[in-house]
Amino acid sequence: MNDRQIPQLIDLFSLPWAGLLSNVVHYCDYNNIAFDPKCLFDDLKECVQQVHTSGEMYRKVAENLEAYIHRNDGLREYLEMLRSSGKELFVVTNSPFTFINVGMTYMLGEDWRKYFKYIVFSAKKPAFFHVHEPFRNVGMTYMLGEDWRKYFKYIVFSAKKPAFFHVHEPFRLYDPVHDVVSFVKVVRLEEGQIYCRGNIEDLSTRAGFKGKGVLYFGDHIYTDLAEPILRLGWRTAAIVPELAREIRIQNDDLYRKNIQWLEMLTAIIEAYQSGANQDPEAANIINGWRDERSRLRENVKSLFNPQFGSLFRTFHNMTHFSRRMNRLSDVYTSRVPNMLKYDLKHCFFPRRNALPHENLHSVPVNTDCILDLVKQREELRRGLNNKV
């Protein structure tokens, strides 16, 4: 099989796929039903697409907004801060306007559109980034209130991302009152209007969004972030909801003590392993330390997930997801309102990660340090036993 025959389930949209695939495969195996894996996948893919194109998913979510959409406290305040500071905001979404309007009104209020200068829906991302499609003029009511449009200078819906980023499709103007799309050619983008389809190059050119002066937020590594940063040189921010749980675990005392002891135990082994060559007793001690280190690494991993570990790290290496996210995003956070804690002129600097040949300038290991670490180890073991 080549790479194109192996679908990747790498985002929140893939969770229903994974669940459906798992359940159907289990059902077939349990009942001794033969099946072609590719045909099974294609059928499920068609079913998922039908749920989206039929509008049934949008209707179910709109009927029970509180069950499906978080209010995202602080979002309105953050948009107010950006707007009052003269920042120009735009929305580009693959969803239809009626759905976005309901959600944004819920979060921001009836006047949500005031925050955005441009609104683009049905954008067909990622094709929006590389297909030249014209703009069309066309919801967020549930999330931001009926006035949610006041926050955005530009609003683009049904953007068809990721095609929005590389297909040159023209923009079309939308009339939200009569729910119709205009046939008139869009020659310029006007503040407060709502557009359908379109492409990223026209949006960037007509709105004057240039290079590093743009910070683009997205929750999908490939559909949202890849094209803007690679094609246009925009700054990108990844929204990763799972990050909040990872940070909570990392701030737990048990996790911190595990990591502290793991790092120091590794340093002790590196410092004293040469003595094992001449002394059998020392060799037994070193081997015991190595076994303990292996168990400790597994314990740290299982704190995040017993089967898969952390979403971002696999032992001392980054996961594939983490590597791609770091490649295609300048910053990442669990939710947009987290940015409220920083001044608009705040500059984030990346950490300097040491390469294998670089000196970490760590504190030398000594006997007194080891005695303290032994006490920490016993305390750690008691904590693990209590947790079990």
Coordinates of C-alpha atoms in Angstrom, one line a residue:
M1 CA 0.0 0.0 0.0
N2 CA 1.2 3.5 -0.7
D3 CA 0.7 6.5 1.6
R4 CA -2.4 7.7 -0.3
Q5 CA -4.1 4.4 0.6
I6 CA -3.6 4.9 4.4
P7 CA -6.0 7.5 5.7
Q8 CA -4.9 9.5 8.7
L9 CA -7.2 10.1 11.7
I10 CA -5.5 13.1 13.2
D11 CA -8.2 15.5 14.4
L12 CA -11.4 15.8 16.3
F13 CA -13.4 15.2 13.2
S14 CA -11.8 11.8 13.0
L15 CA -13.1 10.6 16.4
P16 CA -16.5 9.6 15.0
W17 CA -14.8 7.9 12.1
A18 CA -12.6 5.9 14.5
G19 CA -15.6 4.9 16.6
L20 CA -17.7 3.8 13.7
L21 CA -14.8 1.9 12.1
S22 CA -14.0 0.1 15.4
N23 CA -17.7 -0.8 16.1
V24 CA -18.4 -2.0 12.6
V25 CA -15.2 -4.1 12.3
H26 CA -15.9 -5.6 15.8
Y27 CA -19.4 -6.4 14.7
C28 CA -18.2 -8.1 11.5
D29 CA -15.5 -10.1 13.3
Y30 CA -17.8 -11.1 16.1
N31 CA -20.4 -12.4 13.7
N32 CA -17.9 -13.9 11.2
I33 CA -18.9 -11.5 8.5
A34 CA -16.3 -11.2 5.7
F35 CA -15.6 -7.7 4.5
D36 CA -13.2 -5.7 2.3
P37 CA -11.5 -3.1 4.5
K38 CA -11.4 -0.5 1.7
C39 CA -15.0 -0.9 0.8
L40 CA -16.0 -0.7 4.5
F41 CA -14.0 2.6 4.9
D42 CA -15.4 4.0 1.7
D43 CA -19.0 3.3 2.8
L44 CA -18.5 4.9 6.2
K45 CA -16.8 7.9 4.5
E46 CA -19.9 8.3 2.3
C47 CA -22.2 8.1 5.4
V48 CA -20.2 10.8 7.2
Q49 CA -20.2 13.0 4.2
Q50 CA -24.0 12.6 3.8
V51 CA -24.5 13.6 7.5
H52 CA -22.7 16.9 6.7
T53 CA -24.1 17.6 3.3
S54 CA -27.7 16.8 4.3
G55 CA -27.5 19.4 7.1
E56 CA -28.7 16.9 9.7
M57 CA -25.6 17.4 11.9
Y58 CA -26.1 21.1 11.9
R59 CA -29.7 20.8 12.8
K60 CA -29.0 18.4 15.7
V61 CA -26.3 20.7 17.2
A62 CA -28.5 23.8 16.8
E63 CA -31.4 22.0 18.6
N64 CA -29.2 21.4 21.7
L65 CA -26.5 24.0 21.7
E66 CA -25.7 23.7 25.4
A67 CA -24.8 20.0 25.0
Y68 CA -22.4 20.6 22.0
I69 CA -20.9 24.1 22.3
H70 CA -19.0 25.6 25.2
R71 CA -19.6 29.3 25.9
N72 CA -15.8 29.9 25.8
D73 CA -15.8 32.5 28.6
G74 CA -13.5 35.4 27.9
L75 CA -13.9 35.3 24.1
R76 CA -16.0 38.4 23.9
E77 CA -13.6 40.3 26.1
Y78 CA -10.7 39.3 24.0
L79 CA -12.4 40.3 20.8
E80 CA -13.4 43.6 22.4
M81 CA -9.7 44.2 23.3
L82 CA -8.6 43.4 19.8
R83 CA -11.3 45.6 18.2
S84 CA -10.6 48.6 20.5
S85 CA -6.9 48.4 19.7
G86 CA -7.6 48.8 16.0
K87 CA -7.0 45.1 15.0
E88 CA -8.9 43.9 11.9
L89 CA -10.6 40.5 12.4
F90 CA -11.9 38.1 9.9
V91 CA -13.7 34.7 9.9
V92 CA -13.2 31.9 7.4
T93 CA -15.2 28.8 7.9
N94 CA -16.4 25.8 5.9
S95 CA -19.7 25.7 7.7
P96 CA -22.9 27.3 6.3
F97 CA -23.8 30.8 7.6
T98 CA -27.1 29.8 9.3
F99 CA -25.2 27.3 11.5
I100 CA -22.4 29.8 12.3
N101 CA -24.8 32.5 13.1
V102 CA -26.6 30.4 15.7
G103 CA -23.4 29.4 17.4
M104 CA -21.8 32.9 17.4
T105 CA -25.0 34.5 18.7
Y106 CA -24.9 32.0 21.6
M107 CA -21.3 32.9 22.4
L108 CA -21.1 36.6 21.6
G109 CA -24.6 38.0 21.3
E110 CA -26.8 39.2 18.5
D111 CA -24.2 41.8 17.4
W112 CA -21.4 39.3 16.9
R113 CA -20.7 40.5 13.4
K114 CA -19.5 43.9 14.6
Y115 CA -16.2 42.3 15.7
F116 CA -15.3 41.0 12.2
K117 CA -14.4 43.1 9.2
Y118 CA -14.7 40.1 6.8
I119 CA -16.9 37.0 7.2
V120 CA -16.4 34.1 4.7
F121 CA -18.5 30.9 4.9
S122 CA -18.5 27.7 2.8
A123 CA -14.8 28.4 2.1
K124 CA -13.9 24.8 1.1
K125 CA -10.7 24.8 3.2
P126 CA -8.1 23.8 2.3
A127 CA -9.0 24.4 -1.4
F128 CA -9.7 28.0 -0.3
F129 CA -6.0 28.5 0.0
H130 CA -5.1 27.5 -3.6
V131 CA -8.3 27.5 -5.8
H132 CA -9.4 30.8 -7.3
E133 CA -13.2 30.8 -6.6
P134 CA -15.3 34.0 -6.4
F135 CA -16.8 35.3 -3.1
R136 CA -20.5 35.0 -2.3
N137 CA -22.3 37.1 0.5
V138 CA -24.2 35.1 3.4
G139 CA -23.9 31.5 11.8
M140 CA -22.4 32.2 15.8
T141 CA -25.6 33.5 17.4
Y142 CA -25.5 30.8 20.1
M143 CA -21.9 31.4 21.2
L144 CA -21.6 35.2 20.9
G145 CA -25.1 36.6 20.7
E146 CA -27.2 38.1 17.9
D147 CA -24.7 40.9 17.4
W148 CA -21.7 38.7 16.9
R149 CA -20.9 40.2 13.5
K150 CA -19.8 43.4 15.2
Y151 CA -16.6 41.7 16.3
F152 CA -15.4 40.9 12.8
K153 CA -14.3 43.1 9.9
Y154 CA -14.5 40.3 7.4
I155 CA -16.7 37.1 7.5
V156 CA -16.3 34.3 5.0
F157 CA -18.4 31.1 5.4
S158 CA -18.8 27.8 3.4
A159 CA -15.2 28.4 2.7
K160 CA -14.4 24.8 1.7
K161 CA -11.2 24.6 3.6
P162 CA -8.5 23.4 2.8
A163 CA -9.4 24.2 -0.9
F164 CA -9.9 27.8 0.2
F165 CA -6.2 28.1 0.6
H166 CA -5.1 26.8 -2.8
V167 CA -8.0 26.9 -5.3
H168 CA -8.7 30.2 -7.0
E169 CA -12.5 30.3 -6.5
P170 CA -14.2 33.7 -6.6
F171 CA -16.1 35.3 -3.7
R172 CA -19.9 35.6 -3.8
L173 CA -22.0 38.1 -1.8
Y174 CA -24.7 36.8 0.6
D175 CA -27.9 38.3 1.8
P176 CA -28.7 37.0 5.3
V177 CA -32.2 38.5 5.3
H178 CA -33.4 36.5 2.3
D179 CA -30.9 33.7 2.6
V180 CA -29.8 34.0 -1.0
V181 CA -26.4 34.4 -2.8
S182 CA -25.9 37.2 -5.3
F183 CA -24.8 36.6 -8.9
V184 CA -23.1 40.0 -9.0
K185 CA -19.3 39.8 -9.3
V186 CA -17.4 40.8 -6.2
V187 CA -14.7 43.3 -7.2
R188 CA -13.9 44.5 -3.6
L189 CA -14.5 43.3 -0.1
E190 CA -16.7 45.7 2.0
E191 CA -16.7 45.9 5.8
G192 CA -19.7 44.3 7.5
Q193 CA -20.7 42.2 4.4
I194 CA -20.8 38.4 4.5
Y195 CA -19.2 36.4 1.7
C196 CA -19.4 32.8 0.5
R197 CA -16.6 30.6 -1.0
G198 CA -13.7 32.6 -2.3
N199 CA -9.9 32.0 -1.9
I200 CA -7.1 33.1 0.4
E201 CA -5.1 35.0 -2.2
D202 CA -8.0 37.4 -3.0
L203 CA -8.8 37.8 0.7
S204 CA -5.1 38.6 1.5
T205 CA -4.8 41.0 -1.4
R206 CA -8.1 42.9 -1.1
A207 CA -8.0 43.1 2.7
G208 CA -4.4 44.0 2.8
F209 CA -3.4 41.1 5.0
K210 CA 0.4 40.8 4.6
G211 CA 2.9 38.3 5.9
K212 CA 3.8 38.3 9.6
G213 CA 1.3 41.1 10.3
V214 CA -1.5 38.4 10.4
L215 CA -2.1 36.0 13.2
Y216 CA -4.4 33.2 12.0
F217 CA -6.1 30.9 14.5
G218 CA -7.2 27.4 13.5
D219 CA -8.0 24.1 15.1
H220 CA -6.8 21.8 12.3
I221 CA -3.1 21.4 11.6
Y222 CA -3.4 20.7 7.8
T223 CA -6.8 22.1 6.9
D224 CA -6.3 25.4 8.7
L225 CA -2.7 26.1 9.4
A226 CA -0.4 24.6 6.7
E227 CA -1.3 26.8 3.7
P228 CA -1.4 30.2 5.5
I229 CA 2.0 29.8 7.0
L230 CA 3.7 28.0 4.0
R231 CA 2.1 30.0 1.1
L232 CA 1.5 33.4 2.7
G233 CA 4.0 33.6 5.5
W234 CA 1.2 34.4 8.1
R235 CA 1.7 33.8 11.8
T236 CA -0.4 30.9 12.9
A237 CA -1.9 29.9 16.3
A238 CA -3.1 26.3 16.8
I239 CA -6.1 25.7 19.1
V240 CA -5.6 22.3 20.9
P241 CA -8.3 21.7 23.5
E242 CA -6.5 18.6 24.9
L243 CA -3.6 20.9 26.0
A244 CA -5.6 22.0 29.1
R245 CA -5.7 18.4 30.5
E246 CA -2.0 17.8 29.7
I247 CA -1.0 20.9 31.6
R248 CA -3.2 20.0 34.6
I249 CA -1.4 16.6 34.8
Q250 CA 2.0 18.2 34.5
N251 CA 1.2 20.5 37.4
D252 CA 0.2 17.6 39.6
D253 CA 2.7 16.9 42.5
L254 CA 2.9 13.2 41.5
Y255 CA 3.9 14.0 38.0
R256 CA 6.5 16.5 39.0
K257 CA 8.1 14.2 41.5
N258 CA 8.2 11.5 38.9
I259 CA 9.9 13.7 36.4
Q260 CA 12.4 15.1 39.0
W261 CA 13.4 11.6 40.1
L262 CA 13.5 10.4 36.5
E263 CA 15.9 13.1 35.5
M264 CA 18.2 12.7 38.5
L265 CA 18.1 8.9 38.3
T266 CA 19.3 9.2 34.6
A267 CA 22.0 11.6 35.7
I268 CA 23.2 9.2 38.4
I269 CA 23.3 6.2 36.0
E270 CA 25.3 8.3 33.5
A271 CA 27.7 9.4 36.2
Y272 CA 28.4 6.1 37.9
Q273 CA 27.8 3.4 35.2
S274 CA 31.5 3.1 34.4
G275 CA 32.1 1.6 37.9
A276 CA 30.0 -1.4 37.0
N277 CA 32.7 -2.7 34.8
Q278 CA 35.0 -3.5 37.8
D279 CA 32.6 -4.2 40.6
P280 CA 29.8 -6.9 40.3
E281 CA 27.9 -5.3 43.2
A282 CA 28.0 -1.9 41.6
A283 CA 26.8 -3.6 38.3
N284 CA 23.7 -5.0 40.2
I285 CA 22.9 -1.5 41.6
I286 CA 23.3 0.1 38.2
N287 CA 21.0 -2.5 36.6
G288 CA 18.5 -2.0 39.3
W289 CA 18.5 1.7 38.7
R290 CA 18.0 1.1 34.9
D291 CA 15.0 -1.2 35.7
E292 CA 13.6 1.5 38.0
R293 CA 14.1 4.1 35.3
S294 CA 12.2 2.0 32.7
R295 CA 9.3 1.5 35.1
L296 CA 9.3 5.2 36.0
R297 CA 9.1 6.2 32.3
E298 CA 6.1 4.0 31.8
N299 CA 4.5 5.4 34.9
V300 CA 4.9 8.9 33.6
K301 CA 3.5 8.0 30.3
S302 CA 0.4 6.2 31.8
L303 CA -0.5 9.3 33.8
F304 CA -1.7 10.8 30.5
N305 CA -3.2 7.7 28.9
P306 CA -2.7 4.1 29.9
Q307 CA -2.7 3.0 26.2
F308 CA -1.1 5.8 24.3
G309 CA 0.5 8.2 26.7
S310 CA 0.7 12.0 26.0
L311 CA -0.7 13.5 22.9
F312 CA 2.5 15.6 22.6
R313 CA 5.3 13.4 23.8
T314 CA 6.4 9.8 23.5
F315 CA 9.1 9.4 26.2
H316 CA 11.8 11.9 25.3
N317 CA 10.6 12.5 21.7
M318 CA 7.8 14.6 20.3
T319 CA 4.8 12.7 18.8
H320 CA 4.1 13.0 15.1
F321 CA 1.2 15.4 15.9
S322 CA 3.5 17.5 18.1
R323 CA 6.2 17.8 15.4
R324 CA 3.7 18.8 12.8
M325 CA 2.1 21.3 15.1
N326 CA 5.4 22.9 16.0
R327 CA 6.3 23.1 12.3
L328 CA 3.0 24.7 11.2
S329 CA 2.1 26.9 14.2
D330 CA 4.0 29.8 15.9
V331 CA 2.0 29.4 19.1
Y332 CA -0.6 27.0 20.4
T333 CA -3.1 27.1 23.2
S334 CA -6.2 25.3 24.4
R335 CA -8.6 28.2 23.8
V336 CA -8.5 31.7 22.3
P337 CA -9.4 33.6 25.5
N338 CA -6.1 32.4 27.1
M339 CA -4.5 35.3 25.1
L340 CA -6.3 37.8 27.3
K341 CA -3.5 37.3 29.8
Y342 CA -1.0 38.9 27.5
D343 CA -0.6 42.5 26.2
L344 CA -1.2 42.9 22.5
K345 CA 2.4 43.8 22.0
H346 CA 3.6 40.8 24.0
C347 CA 6.3 38.8 22.1
F348 CA 6.5 35.0 22.6
F349 CA 10.0 33.6 22.2
P350 CA 10.7 29.9 21.5
R351 CA 12.7 27.9 24.0
R352 CA 16.2 26.9 23.1
N353 CA 16.2 23.1 23.0
A354 CA 19.6 21.5 23.5
L355 CA 20.9 19.3 20.7
P356 CA 22.4 15.9 21.6
H357 CA 26.0 17.3 21.3
E358 CA 25.3 20.5 23.3
N359 CA 26.2 20.8 27.0
L360 CA 23.1 21.2 29.2
H361 CA 25.2 22.9 31.9
S362 CA 23.5 20.7 34.5
V363 CA 24.5 20.6 38.2
P364 CA 27.1 17.8 38.8
V365 CA 25.8 14.8 40.7
N366 CA 27.3 14.3 44.2
T367 CA 26.8 12.1 47.1
D368 CA 24.8 14.6 49.2
C369 CA 22.5 15.0 46.2
I370 CA 21.9 11.3 46.0
L371 CA 20.9 11.0 49.6
D372 CA 18.2 13.7 49.0
L373 CA 17.0 11.9 45.9
V374 CA 16.7 8.6 47.8
K375 CA 14.3 10.4 50.2
Q376 CA 12.3 11.8 47.3
R377 CA 12.1 8.3 45.7
E378 CA 10.6 6.8 48.8
E379 CA 8.1 9.7 49.0
L380 CA 7.3 9.1 45.4
R381 CA 6.7 5.4 45.9
R382 CA 4.3 6.1 48.7
G383 CA 2.4 8.5 46.5
L384 CA 2.2 5.8 43.7
N385 CA 1.0 3.2 46.1
N386 CA -1.7 5.6 47.5
K387 CA -2.8 6.4 43.9
V388 CA -3.2 2.7 43.1

